[in-house]
C-alpha positions as a Markdown table, in Angstrom:
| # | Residue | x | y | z |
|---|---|---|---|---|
| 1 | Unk | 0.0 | 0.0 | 0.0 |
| 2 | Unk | 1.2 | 3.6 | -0.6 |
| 3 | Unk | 1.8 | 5.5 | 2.1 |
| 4 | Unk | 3.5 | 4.5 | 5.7 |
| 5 | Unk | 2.1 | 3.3 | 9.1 |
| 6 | Unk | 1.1 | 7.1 | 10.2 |
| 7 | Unk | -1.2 | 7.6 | 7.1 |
| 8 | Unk | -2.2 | 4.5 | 7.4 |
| 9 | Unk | -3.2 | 5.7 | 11.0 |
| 10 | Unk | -3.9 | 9.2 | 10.7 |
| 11 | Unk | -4.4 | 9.6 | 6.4 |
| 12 | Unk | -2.5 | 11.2 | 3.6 |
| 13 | Unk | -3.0 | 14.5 | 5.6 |
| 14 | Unk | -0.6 | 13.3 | 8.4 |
| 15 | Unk | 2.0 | 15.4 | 9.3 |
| 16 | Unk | 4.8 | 13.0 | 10.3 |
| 17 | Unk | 6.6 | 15.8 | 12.1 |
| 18 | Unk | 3.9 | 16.5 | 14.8 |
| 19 | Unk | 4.1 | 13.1 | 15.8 |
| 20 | Unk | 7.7 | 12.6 | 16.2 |
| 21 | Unk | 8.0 | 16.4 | 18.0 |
| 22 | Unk | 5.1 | 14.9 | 20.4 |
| 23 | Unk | 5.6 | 12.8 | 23.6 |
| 24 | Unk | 3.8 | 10.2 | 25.0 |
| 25 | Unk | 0.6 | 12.0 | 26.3 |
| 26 | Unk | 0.1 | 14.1 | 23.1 |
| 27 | Unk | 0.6 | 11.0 | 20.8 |
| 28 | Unk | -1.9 | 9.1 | 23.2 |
| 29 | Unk | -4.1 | 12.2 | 22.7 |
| 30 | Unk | -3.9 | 12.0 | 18.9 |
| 31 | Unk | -5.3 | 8.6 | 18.9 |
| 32 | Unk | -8.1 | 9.4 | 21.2 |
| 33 | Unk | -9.0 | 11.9 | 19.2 |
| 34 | Unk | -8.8 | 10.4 | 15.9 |
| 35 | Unk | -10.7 | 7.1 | 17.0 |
| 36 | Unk | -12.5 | 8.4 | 20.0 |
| 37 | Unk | -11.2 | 6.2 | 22.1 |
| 38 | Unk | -12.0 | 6.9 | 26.2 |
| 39 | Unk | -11.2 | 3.7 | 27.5 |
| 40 | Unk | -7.6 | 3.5 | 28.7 |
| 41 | Unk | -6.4 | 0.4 | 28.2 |
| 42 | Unk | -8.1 | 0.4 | 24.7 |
| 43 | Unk | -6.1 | 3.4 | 24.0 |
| 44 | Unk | -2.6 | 2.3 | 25.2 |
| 45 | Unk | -3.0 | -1.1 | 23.4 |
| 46 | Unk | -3.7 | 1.1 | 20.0 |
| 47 | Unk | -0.5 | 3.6 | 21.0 |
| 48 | Unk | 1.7 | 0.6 | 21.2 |
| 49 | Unk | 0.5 | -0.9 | 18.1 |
| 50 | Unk | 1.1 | 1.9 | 16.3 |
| 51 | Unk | 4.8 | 2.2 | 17.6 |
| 52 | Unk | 5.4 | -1.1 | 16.6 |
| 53 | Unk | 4.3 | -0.2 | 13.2 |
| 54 | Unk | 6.3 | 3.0 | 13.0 |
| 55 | Unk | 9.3 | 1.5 | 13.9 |
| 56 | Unk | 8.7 | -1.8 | 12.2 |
| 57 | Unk | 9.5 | -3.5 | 15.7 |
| 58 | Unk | 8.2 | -6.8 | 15.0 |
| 59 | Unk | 8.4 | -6.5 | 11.7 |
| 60 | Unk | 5.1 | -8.9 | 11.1 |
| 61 | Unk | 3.0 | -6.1 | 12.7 |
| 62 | Unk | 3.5 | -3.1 | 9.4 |
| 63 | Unk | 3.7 | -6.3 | 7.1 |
| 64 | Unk | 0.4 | -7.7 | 8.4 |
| 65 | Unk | -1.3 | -4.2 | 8.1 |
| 66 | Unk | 0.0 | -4.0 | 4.4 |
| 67 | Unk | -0.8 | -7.2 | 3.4 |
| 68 | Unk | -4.7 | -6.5 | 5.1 |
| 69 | Unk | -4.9 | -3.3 | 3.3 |
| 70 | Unk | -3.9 | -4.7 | 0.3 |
| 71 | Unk | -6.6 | -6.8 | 0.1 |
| 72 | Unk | -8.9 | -3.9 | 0.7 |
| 73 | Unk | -9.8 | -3.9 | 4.3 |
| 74 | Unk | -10.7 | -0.2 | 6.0 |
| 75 | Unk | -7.9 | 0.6 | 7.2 |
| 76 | Unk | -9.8 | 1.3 | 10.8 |
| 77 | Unk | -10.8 | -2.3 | 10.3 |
| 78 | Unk | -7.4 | -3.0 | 10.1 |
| 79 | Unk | -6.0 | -1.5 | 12.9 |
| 80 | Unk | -8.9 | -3.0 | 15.1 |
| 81 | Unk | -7.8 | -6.4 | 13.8 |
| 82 | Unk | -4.6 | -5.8 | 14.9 |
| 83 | Unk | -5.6 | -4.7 | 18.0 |
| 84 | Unk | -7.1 | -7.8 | 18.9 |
| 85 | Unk | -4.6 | -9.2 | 17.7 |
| 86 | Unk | -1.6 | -7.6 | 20.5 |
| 87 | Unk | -4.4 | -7.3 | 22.9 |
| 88 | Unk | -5.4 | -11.3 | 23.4 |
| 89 | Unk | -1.2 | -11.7 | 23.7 |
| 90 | Unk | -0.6 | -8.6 | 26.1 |
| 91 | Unk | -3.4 | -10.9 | 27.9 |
| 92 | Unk | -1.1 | -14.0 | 28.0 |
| 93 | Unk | 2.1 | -12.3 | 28.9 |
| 94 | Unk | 0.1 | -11.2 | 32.2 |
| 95 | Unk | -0.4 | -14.4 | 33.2 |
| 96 | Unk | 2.6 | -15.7 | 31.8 |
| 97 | Unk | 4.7 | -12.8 | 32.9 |
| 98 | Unk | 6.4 | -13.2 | 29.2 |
| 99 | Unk | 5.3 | -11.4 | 26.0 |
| 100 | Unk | 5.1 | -14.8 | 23.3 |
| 101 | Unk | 6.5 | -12.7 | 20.6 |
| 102 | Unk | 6.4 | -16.1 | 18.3 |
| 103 | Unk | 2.4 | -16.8 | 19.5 |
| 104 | Unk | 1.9 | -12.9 | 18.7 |
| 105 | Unk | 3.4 | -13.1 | 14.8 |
| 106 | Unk | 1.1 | -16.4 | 14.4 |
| 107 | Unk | -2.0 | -14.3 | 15.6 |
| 108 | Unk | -0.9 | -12.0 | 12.8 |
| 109 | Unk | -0.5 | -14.2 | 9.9 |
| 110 | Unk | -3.7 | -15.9 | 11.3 |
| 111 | Unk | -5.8 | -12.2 | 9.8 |
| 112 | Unk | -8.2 | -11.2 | 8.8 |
| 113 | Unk | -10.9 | -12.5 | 11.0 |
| 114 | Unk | -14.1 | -13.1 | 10.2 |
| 115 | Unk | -16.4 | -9.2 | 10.3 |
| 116 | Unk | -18.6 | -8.6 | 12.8 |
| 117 | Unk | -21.2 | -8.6 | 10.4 |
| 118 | Unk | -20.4 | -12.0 | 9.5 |
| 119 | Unk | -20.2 | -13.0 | 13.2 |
| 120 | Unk | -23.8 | -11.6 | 13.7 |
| 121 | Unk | -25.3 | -13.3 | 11.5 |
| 122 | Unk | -23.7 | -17.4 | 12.3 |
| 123 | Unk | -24.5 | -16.3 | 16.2 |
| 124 | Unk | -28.2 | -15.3 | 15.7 |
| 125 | Unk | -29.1 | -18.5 | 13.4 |
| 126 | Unk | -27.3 | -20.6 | 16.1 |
| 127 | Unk | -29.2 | -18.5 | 18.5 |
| 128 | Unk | -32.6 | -19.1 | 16.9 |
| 129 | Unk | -32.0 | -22.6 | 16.5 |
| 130 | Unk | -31.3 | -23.4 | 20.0 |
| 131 | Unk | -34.1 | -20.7 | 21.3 |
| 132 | Unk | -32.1 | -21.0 | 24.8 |
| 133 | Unk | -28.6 | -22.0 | 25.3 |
| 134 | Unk | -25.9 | -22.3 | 27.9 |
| 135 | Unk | -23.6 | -19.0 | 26.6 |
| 136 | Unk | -20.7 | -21.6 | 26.2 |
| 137 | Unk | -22.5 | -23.6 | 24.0 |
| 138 | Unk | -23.1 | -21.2 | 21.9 |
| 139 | Unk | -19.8 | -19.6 | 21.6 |
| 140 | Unk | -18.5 | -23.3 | 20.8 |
| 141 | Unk | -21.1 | -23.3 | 18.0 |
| 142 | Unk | -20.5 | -20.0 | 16.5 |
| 143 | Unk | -16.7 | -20.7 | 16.5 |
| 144 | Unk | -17.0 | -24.1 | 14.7 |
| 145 | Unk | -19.3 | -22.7 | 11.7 |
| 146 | Unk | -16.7 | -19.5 | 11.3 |
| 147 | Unk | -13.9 | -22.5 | 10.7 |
| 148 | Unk | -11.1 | -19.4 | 11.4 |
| 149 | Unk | -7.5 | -21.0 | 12.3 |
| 150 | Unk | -7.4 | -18.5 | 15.5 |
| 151 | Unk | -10.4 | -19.6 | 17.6 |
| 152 | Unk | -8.8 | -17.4 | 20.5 |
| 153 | Unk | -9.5 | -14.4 | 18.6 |
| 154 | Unk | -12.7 | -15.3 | 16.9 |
| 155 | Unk | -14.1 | -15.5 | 20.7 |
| 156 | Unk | -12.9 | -12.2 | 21.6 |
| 157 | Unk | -14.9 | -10.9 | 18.7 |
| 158 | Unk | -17.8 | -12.8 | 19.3 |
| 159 | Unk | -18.1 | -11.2 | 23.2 |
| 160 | Unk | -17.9 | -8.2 | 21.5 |
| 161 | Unk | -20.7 | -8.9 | 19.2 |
| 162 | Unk | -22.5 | -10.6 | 21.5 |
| 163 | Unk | -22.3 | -7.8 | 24.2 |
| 164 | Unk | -24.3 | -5.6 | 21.3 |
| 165 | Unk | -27.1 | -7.5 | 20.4 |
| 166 | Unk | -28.0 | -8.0 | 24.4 |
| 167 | Unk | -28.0 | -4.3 | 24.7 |
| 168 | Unk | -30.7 | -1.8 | 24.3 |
| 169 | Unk | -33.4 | -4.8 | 24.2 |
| 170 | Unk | -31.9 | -6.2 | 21.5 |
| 171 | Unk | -32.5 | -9.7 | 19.9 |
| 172 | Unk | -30.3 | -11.8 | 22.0 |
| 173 | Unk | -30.5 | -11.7 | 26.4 |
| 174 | Unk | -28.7 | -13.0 | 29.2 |
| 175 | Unk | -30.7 | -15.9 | 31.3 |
| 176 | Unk | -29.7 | -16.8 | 35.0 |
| 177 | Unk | -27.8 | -19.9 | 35.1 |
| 178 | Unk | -25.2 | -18.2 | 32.4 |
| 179 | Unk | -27.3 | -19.1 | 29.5 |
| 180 | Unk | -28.4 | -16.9 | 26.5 |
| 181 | Unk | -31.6 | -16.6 | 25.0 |
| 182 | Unk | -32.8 | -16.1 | 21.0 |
| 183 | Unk | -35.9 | -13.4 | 22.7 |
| 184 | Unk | -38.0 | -13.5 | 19.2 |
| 185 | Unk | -37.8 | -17.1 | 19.3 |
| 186 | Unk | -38.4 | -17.6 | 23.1 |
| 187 | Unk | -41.6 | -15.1 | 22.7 |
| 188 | Unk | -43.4 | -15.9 | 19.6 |
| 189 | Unk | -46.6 | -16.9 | 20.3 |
| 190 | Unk | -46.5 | -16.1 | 24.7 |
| 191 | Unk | -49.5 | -14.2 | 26.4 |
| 192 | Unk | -48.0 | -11.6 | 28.7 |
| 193 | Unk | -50.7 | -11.0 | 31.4 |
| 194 | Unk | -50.2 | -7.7 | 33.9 |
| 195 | Unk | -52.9 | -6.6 | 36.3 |
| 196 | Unk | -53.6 | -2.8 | 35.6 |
| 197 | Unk | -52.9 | -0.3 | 38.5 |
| 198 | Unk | -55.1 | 2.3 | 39.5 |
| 199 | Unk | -52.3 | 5.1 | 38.7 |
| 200 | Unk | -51.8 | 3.4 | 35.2 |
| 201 | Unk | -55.7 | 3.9 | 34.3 |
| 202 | Unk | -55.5 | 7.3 | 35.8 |
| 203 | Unk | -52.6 | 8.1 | 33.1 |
| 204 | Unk | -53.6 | 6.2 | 30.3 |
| 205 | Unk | -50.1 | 3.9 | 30.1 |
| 206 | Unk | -48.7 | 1.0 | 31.3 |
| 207 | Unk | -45.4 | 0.0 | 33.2 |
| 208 | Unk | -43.7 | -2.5 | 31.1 |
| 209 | Unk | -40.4 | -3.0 | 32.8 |
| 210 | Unk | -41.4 | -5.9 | 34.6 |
| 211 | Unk | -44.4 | -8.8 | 33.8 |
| 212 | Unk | -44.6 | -7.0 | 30.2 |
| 213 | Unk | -41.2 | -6.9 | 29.3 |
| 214 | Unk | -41.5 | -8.5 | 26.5 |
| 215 | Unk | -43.2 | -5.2 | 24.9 |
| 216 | Unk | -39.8 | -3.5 | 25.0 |
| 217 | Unk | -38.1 | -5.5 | 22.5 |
| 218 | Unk | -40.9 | -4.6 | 19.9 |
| 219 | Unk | -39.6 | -2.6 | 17.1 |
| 220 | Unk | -43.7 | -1.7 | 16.5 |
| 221 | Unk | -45.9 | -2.5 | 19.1 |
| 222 | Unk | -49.3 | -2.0 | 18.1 |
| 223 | Unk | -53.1 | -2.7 | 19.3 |
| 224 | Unk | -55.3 | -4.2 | 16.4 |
| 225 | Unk | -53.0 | -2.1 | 14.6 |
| 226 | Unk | -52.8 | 1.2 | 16.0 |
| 227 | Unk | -49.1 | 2.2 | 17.0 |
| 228 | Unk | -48.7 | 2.1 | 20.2 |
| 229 | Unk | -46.0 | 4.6 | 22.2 |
């Protein structure tokens, strides 16, 4: 690809300069600002990759983000792939108290992973399929139909994915008993029964958050077909 890590990084509008006049707080604050990154050790793990790339220290790291780039990946895409990437091994050497530089350059040459597009999409259907599952399960499933070399890293991304489509009433929840459930699955077809209160009648709406829970992952609900609010 044309260009070196820091347009990579920053674009062809990077001024190389700044970023060699700048210490280590202003070059951490150029990251945050150009990813808007606010979690700390998120934005340390993306300082030091870019240091590696800049000054090619493992060499695998700049030749992996070329090689990704040059099969037309985002380059933001790329970068968070090699994040992962440093960040599952930075997780080894703690417990290890050794950084695997060897495990690290397989991660590398183990890229790209599968998008978290991709990723949705296998852990819904196994979702669906299952309707309720022990969480474990279903990362064991998801992994298998991906069929990626690095199954390490495939799980990081799938708790990542997975953490989305639980929030905000989304499509997938969390069950006692660490087990996930498919909600449109587990739902079609219940009757949800709640016993109206005298201050709901008096306002004209009902509380939802609890025996009616259900309502709040309706995109539309609706009463014989008039929207409700």
């Amino acid at each position: 690809m044309a260009g070196g890590p820091l347009e990579l990084v920053f674009g062809p509008n990077v001024d190389p300069q700044a970023w060699e006049a700048a210490d280590e707080d202003e070059r951490r604050q150029m990251i945050a600002e150009r990813f808007e990154i606010s979690d700390t050790g998120h934005l340390l793990l993306r300082h030091l990759l870019i240091e590696q790339m800049v000054s090619g220290e493992p060499p695998e790291v700049w030749e992996t983000a070329q090689r990704l780039a040059g099969q037309g990946i985002d380059h933001d895409a790329v970068l968070a792939q090699l994040t992962i990437a440093l960040g599952r091994t930075v997780t080894d050497a703690l417990d290890d108290r050794s950084f695997d530089r060897d495990a690290y350059a397989r991660r590398l040459r183990r890229l790209p992973l599968p998008t978290a597009p991709e990723i949705e999409q296998v852990l819904l259907d196994a979702a669906a399929e299952a309707v309720v599952v022990s969480s474990e399960a279903l990362d064991a499933r998801v992994v298998e139909r991906l069929g990626h070399a690095d199954k390490e890293l495939v799980e990081t991304l799938i708790d990542h994915v997975e953490q989305h489509l639980i929030e905000d009433f989304g499509p997938l929840a969390w069950l006692p008993g660490d087990r996930t459930a498919h909600v449109p699955s587990l739902c079609r077809d219940i009757v949800l029964t709640h016993t109206v209160t005298e201050a709901e009648r008096t306002s004209g709406t009902l509380d939802i958050s609890f025996d009616l829970a259900g309502f709040a992952h309706v995109v539309e609900p609706n009463l014989d077909g008039t929207p409700l609010d």
